[in-house]
CSV table of C-alpha atoms in Angstrom, one decimal:
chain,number,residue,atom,x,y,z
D,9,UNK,CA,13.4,-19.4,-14.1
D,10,UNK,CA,11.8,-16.2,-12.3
D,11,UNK,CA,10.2,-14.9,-9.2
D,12,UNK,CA,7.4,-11.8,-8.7
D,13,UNK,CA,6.1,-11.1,-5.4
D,14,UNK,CA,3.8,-8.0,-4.9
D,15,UNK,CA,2.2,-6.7,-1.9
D,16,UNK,CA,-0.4,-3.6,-1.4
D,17,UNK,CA,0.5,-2.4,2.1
D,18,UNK,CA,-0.3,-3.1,6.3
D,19,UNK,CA,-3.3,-1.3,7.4
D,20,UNK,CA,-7.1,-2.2,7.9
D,21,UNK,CA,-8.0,-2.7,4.8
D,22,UNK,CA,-11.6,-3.1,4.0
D,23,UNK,CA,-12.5,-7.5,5.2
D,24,UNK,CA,-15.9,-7.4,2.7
D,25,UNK,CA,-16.4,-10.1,0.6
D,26,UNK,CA,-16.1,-7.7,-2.4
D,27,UNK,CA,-13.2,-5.6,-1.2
D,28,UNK,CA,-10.7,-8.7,-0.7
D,29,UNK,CA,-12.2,-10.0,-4.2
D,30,UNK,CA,-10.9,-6.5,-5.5
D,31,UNK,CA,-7.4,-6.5,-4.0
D,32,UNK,CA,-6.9,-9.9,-4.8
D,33,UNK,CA,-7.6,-9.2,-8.2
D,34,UNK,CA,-5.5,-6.3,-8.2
D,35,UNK,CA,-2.3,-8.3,-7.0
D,36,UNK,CA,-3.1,-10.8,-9.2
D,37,UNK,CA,-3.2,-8.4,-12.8
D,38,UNK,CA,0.3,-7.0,-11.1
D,39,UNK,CA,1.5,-10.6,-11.0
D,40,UNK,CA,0.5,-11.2,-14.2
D,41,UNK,CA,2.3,-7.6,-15.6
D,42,UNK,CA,5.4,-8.6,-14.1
D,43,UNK,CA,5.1,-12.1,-15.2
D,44,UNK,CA,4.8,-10.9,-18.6
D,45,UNK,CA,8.1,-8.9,-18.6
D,46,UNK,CA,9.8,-11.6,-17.3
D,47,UNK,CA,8.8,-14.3,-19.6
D,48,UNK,CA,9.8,-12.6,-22.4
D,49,UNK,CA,13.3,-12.5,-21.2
D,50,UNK,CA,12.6,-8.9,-19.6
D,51,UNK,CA,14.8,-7.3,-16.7
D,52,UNK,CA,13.9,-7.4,-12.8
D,53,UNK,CA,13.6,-3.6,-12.9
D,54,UNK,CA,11.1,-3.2,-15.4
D,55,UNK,CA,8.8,-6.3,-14.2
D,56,UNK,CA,8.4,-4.4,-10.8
D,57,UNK,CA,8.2,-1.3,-12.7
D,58,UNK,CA,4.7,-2.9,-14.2
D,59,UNK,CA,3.8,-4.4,-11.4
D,60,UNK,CA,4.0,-1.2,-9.0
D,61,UNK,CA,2.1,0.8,-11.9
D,62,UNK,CA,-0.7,-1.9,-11.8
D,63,UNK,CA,-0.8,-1.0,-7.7
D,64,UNK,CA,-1.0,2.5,-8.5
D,65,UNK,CA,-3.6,2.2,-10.9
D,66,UNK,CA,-5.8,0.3,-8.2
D,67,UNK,CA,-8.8,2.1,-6.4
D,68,UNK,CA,-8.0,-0.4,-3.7
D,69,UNK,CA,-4.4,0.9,-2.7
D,70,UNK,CA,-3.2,4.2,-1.3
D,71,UNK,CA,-0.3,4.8,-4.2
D,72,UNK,CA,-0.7,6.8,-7.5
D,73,UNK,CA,-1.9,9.8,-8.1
D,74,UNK,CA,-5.6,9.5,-7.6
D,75,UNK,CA,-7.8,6.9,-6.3
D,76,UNK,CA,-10.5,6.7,-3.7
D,77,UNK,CA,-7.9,5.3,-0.9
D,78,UNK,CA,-4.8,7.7,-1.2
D,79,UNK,CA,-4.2,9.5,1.3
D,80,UNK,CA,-4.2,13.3,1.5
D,81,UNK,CA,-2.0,15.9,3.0
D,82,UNK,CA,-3.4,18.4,6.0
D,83,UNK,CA,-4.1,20.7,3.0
D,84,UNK,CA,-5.6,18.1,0.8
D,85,UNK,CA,-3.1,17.5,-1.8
D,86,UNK,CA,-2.1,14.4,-3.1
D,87,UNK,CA,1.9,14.0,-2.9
D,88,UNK,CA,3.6,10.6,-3.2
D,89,UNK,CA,6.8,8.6,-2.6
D,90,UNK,CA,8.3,5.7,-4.8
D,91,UNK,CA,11.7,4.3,-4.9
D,92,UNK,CA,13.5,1.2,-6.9
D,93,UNK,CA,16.3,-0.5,-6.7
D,94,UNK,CA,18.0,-2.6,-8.7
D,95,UNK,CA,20.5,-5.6,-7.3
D,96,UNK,CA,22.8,-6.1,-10.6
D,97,UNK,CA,24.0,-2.2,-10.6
D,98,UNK,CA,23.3,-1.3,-7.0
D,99,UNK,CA,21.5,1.9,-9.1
D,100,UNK,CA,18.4,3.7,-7.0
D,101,UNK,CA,15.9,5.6,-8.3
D,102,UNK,CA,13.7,7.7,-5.3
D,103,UNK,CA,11.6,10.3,-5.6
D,104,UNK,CA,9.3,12.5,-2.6
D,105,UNK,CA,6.9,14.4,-1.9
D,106,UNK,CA,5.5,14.8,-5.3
D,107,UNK,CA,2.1,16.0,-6.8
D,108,UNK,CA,0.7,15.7,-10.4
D,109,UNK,CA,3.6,12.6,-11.7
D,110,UNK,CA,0.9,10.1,-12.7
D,111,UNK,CA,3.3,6.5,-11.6
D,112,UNK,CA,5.6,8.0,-9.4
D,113,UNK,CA,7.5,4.3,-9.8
D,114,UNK,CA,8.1,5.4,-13.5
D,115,UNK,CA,9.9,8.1,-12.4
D,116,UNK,CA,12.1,6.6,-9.8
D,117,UNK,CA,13.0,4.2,-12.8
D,118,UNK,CA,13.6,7.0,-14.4
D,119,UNK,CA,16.4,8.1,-12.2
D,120,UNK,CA,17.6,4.8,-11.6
D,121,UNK,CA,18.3,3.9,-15.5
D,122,UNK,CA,19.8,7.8,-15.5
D,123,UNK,CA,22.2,6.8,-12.8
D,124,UNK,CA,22.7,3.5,-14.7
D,125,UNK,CA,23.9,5.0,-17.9
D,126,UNK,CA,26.7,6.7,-16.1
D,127,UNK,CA,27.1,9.8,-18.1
D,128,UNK,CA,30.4,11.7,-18.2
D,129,UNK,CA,29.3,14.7,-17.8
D,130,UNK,CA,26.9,16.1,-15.2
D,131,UNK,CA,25.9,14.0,-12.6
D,132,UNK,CA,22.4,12.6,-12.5
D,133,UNK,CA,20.3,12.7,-9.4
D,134,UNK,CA,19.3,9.5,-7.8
D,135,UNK,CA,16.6,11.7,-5.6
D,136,UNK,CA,14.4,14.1,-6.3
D,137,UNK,CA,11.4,15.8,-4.3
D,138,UNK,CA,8.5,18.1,-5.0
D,139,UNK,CA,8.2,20.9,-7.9
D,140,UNK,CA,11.7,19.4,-9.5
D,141,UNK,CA,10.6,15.9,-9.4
D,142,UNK,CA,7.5,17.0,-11.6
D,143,UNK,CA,10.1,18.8,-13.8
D,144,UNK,CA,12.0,16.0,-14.3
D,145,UNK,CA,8.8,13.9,-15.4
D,146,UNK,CA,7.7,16.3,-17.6
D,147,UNK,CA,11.0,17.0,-19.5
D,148,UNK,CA,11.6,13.3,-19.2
D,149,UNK,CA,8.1,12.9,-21.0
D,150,UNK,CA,6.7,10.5,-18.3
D,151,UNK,CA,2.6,11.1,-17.8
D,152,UNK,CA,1.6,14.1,-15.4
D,153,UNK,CA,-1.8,14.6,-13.9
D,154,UNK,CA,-3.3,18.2,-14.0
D,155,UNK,CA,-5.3,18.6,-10.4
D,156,UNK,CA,-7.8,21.1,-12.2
D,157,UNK,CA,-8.5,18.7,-15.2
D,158,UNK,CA,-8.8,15.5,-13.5
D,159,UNK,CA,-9.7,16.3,-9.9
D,160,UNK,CA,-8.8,14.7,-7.0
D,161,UNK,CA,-11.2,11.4,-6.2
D,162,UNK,CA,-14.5,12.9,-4.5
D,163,UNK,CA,-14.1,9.3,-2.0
D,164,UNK,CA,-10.6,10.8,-0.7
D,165,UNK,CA,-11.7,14.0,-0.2
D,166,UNK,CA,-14.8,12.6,2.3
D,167,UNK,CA,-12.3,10.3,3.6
D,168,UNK,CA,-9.9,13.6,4.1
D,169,UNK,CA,-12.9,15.5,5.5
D,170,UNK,CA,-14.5,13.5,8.0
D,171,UNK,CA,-10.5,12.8,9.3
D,172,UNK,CA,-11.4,9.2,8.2
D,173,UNK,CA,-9.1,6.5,10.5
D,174,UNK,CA,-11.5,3.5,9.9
D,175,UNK,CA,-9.4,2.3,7.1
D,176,UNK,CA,-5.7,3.0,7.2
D,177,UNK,CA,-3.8,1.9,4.3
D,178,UNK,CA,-0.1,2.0,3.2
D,179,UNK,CA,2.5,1.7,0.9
D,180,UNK,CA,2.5,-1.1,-2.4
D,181,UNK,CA,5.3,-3.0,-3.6
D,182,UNK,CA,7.0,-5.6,-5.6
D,183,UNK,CA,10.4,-7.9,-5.9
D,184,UNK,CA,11.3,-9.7,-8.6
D,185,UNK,CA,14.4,-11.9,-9.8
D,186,UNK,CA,14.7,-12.3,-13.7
D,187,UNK,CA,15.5,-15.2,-15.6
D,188,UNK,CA,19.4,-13.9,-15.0
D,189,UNK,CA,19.3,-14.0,-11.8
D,190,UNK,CA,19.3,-10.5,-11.3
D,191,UNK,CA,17.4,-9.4,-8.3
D,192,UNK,CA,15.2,-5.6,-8.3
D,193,UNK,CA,12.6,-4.2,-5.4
D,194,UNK,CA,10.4,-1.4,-5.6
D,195,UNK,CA,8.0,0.8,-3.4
D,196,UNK,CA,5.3,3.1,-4.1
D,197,UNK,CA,3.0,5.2,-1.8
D,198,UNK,CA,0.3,8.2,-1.1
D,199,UNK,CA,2.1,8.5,2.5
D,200,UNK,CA,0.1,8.7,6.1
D,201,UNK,CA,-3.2,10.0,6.6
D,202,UNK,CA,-3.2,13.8,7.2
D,203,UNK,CA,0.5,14.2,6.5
D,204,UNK,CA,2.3,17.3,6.7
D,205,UNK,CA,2.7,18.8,3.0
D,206,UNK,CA,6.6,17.7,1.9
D,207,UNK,CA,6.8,15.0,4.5
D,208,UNK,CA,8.7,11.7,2.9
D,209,UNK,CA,7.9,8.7,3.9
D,210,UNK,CA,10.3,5.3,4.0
D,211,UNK,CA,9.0,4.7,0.3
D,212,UNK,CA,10.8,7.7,-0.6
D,213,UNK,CA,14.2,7.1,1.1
D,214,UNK,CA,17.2,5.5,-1.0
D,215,UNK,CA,17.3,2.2,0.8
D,216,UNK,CA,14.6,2.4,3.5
D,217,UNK,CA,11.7,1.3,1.4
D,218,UNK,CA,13.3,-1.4,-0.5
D,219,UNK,CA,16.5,-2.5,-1.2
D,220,UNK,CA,18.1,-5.2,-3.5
D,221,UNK,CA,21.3,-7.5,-4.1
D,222,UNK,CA,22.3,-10.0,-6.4
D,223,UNK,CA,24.1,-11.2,-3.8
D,224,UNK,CA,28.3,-12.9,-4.2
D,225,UNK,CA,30.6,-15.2,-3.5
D,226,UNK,CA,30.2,-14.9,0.6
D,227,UNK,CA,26.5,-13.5,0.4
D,228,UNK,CA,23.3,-14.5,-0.7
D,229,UNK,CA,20.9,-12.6,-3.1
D,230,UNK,CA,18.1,-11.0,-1.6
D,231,UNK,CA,15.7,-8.4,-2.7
D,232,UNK,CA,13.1,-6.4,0.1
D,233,UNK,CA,10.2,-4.3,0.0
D,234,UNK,CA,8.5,-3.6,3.2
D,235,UNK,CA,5.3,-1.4,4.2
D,236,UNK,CA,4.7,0.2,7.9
D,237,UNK,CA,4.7,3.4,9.3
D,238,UNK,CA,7.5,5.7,7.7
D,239,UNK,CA,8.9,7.3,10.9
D,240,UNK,CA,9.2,4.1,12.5
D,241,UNK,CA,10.8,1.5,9.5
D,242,UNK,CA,13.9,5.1,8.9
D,243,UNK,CA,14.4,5.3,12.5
D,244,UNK,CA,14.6,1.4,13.3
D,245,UNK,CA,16.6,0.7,10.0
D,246,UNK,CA,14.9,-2.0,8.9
D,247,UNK,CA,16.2,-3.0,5.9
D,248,UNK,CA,19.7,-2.2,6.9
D,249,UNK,CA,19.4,-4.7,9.5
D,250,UNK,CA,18.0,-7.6,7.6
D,251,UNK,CA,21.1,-6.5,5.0
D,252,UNK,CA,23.4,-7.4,8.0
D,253,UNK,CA,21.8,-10.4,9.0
D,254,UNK,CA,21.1,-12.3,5.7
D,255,UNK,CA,24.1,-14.0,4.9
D,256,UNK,CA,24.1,-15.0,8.5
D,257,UNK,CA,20.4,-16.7,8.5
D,258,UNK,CA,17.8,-18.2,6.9
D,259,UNK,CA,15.2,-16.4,5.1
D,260,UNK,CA,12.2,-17.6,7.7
D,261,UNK,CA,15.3,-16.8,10.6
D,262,UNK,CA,15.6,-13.2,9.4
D,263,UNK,CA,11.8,-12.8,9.2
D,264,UNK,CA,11.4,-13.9,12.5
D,265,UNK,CA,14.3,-11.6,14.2
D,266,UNK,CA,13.2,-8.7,12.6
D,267,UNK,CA,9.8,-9.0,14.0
D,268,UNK,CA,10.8,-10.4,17.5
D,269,UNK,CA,12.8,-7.3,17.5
């Protein structure tokens, strides 16, 4: 037995008939990427790895590298957060504030199975932002964009220009539990509207855009990936507080506190 759950972000997204047709389809192509991972005996990690790439992919979601919906910088650059985390190892993979990685989540994998692999000599980062988070993709081999080949989408760039508020959208995500029982959460975003350049959001921060746990003998499992406003979810410690409470609660109790408080 498995689980996937996938999400593309709070905001005002677009209430047409033919833009909810198109995000439902797109969750529904990342359910079936995860599923497929997970059926064939795959791990947690990876099925939200495939899942969060399908988000990416999607012109309906402000994540990835390009698309008609990300969000732009004050300067109007694309830069991007992601983060994973798996609940077996307790390994994270983050990565911030970075332009021209073409899945971001691939490279916060990345990081996370390089922390994984425990090496005995130098010690791997679990974090990396801006010009040496693109140097890490590339020497890791992961797929770059080039800004002057494949410029950014002509639909962000009027969005960018007219200061466009109408539709705010945020960051993606995923959970899944593998047929092990091992538990993995990831996060992906384009950040805020009109950000500053190098500003990270909470999809970005090792445990503030999703966190994970298989869980033990005195606690239960539990795997989280939540979409808001940055500042707010670091600041108010979201995730560290539905940590605390969930071998306290219920699932539907823990929901309910967090948003009561």
């Amino acid at each position: 037995m498995w689980f996937v759950a996938v999400h593309i972000g709070a905001g005002n997204h677009e209430s047409t008939n033919a833009a909810v047709d198109e995000a439902n389809t797109c969750m529904r192509v990342a359910l079936e990427a995860a599923a497929r991972v997970l059926s064939a005996g795959g791990d947690a990690v990876s099925a939200c790895e495939e899942a969060v790439v399908v988000l990416e992919d999607a012109e309906c979601t402000n994540a990835g590298c390009n698309g008609p919906q990300v969000n732009l910088t004050t300067d109007g650059r694309v830069e991007t957060d992601a983060s994973v985390m798996s609940g077996s190892s307790n390994a994270i993979g983050c990565c911030g504030a970075v332009e021209g990685v073409r899945n971001p989540i691939t490279l916060a994998v990345h990081l996370l199975r390089s922390q994984e692999r425990r090496p005995q000599d130098r010690q791997p980062p679990l974090f990396l932002v801006g010009h040496g988070a693109l140097a890490e993709a590339k020497d890791a081999n992961l797929s770059t964009i080039n800004y002057d080949d494949e410029p950014i989408h002509p639909r962000a760039l009027i969005k960018h220009q007219d200061n466009a508020t109408r539709y705010l959208l945020d960051t993606v995500g995923a959970i899944c539990i593998d047929s092990a029982g091992h538990a993995a959460a990831a996060v992906s975003s384009a950040g805020i509207a009109l950000k500053r350049p190098g500003r990270v959001g909470h999809a970005g921060c090792p445990r503030m855009g999703c966190c994970a746990s298989n869980g033990s003998s005195t606690s239960a499992a539990y795997a989280f990936s939540c979409t808001g406003r940055g500042e707010h979810l670091v600041q108010g410690a979201l995730l560290q507080h539905l940590e605390r409470q969930v071998a306290s609660m219920s699932a539907k109790a823990q929901v309910n506190d967090v948003i009561n408080h």
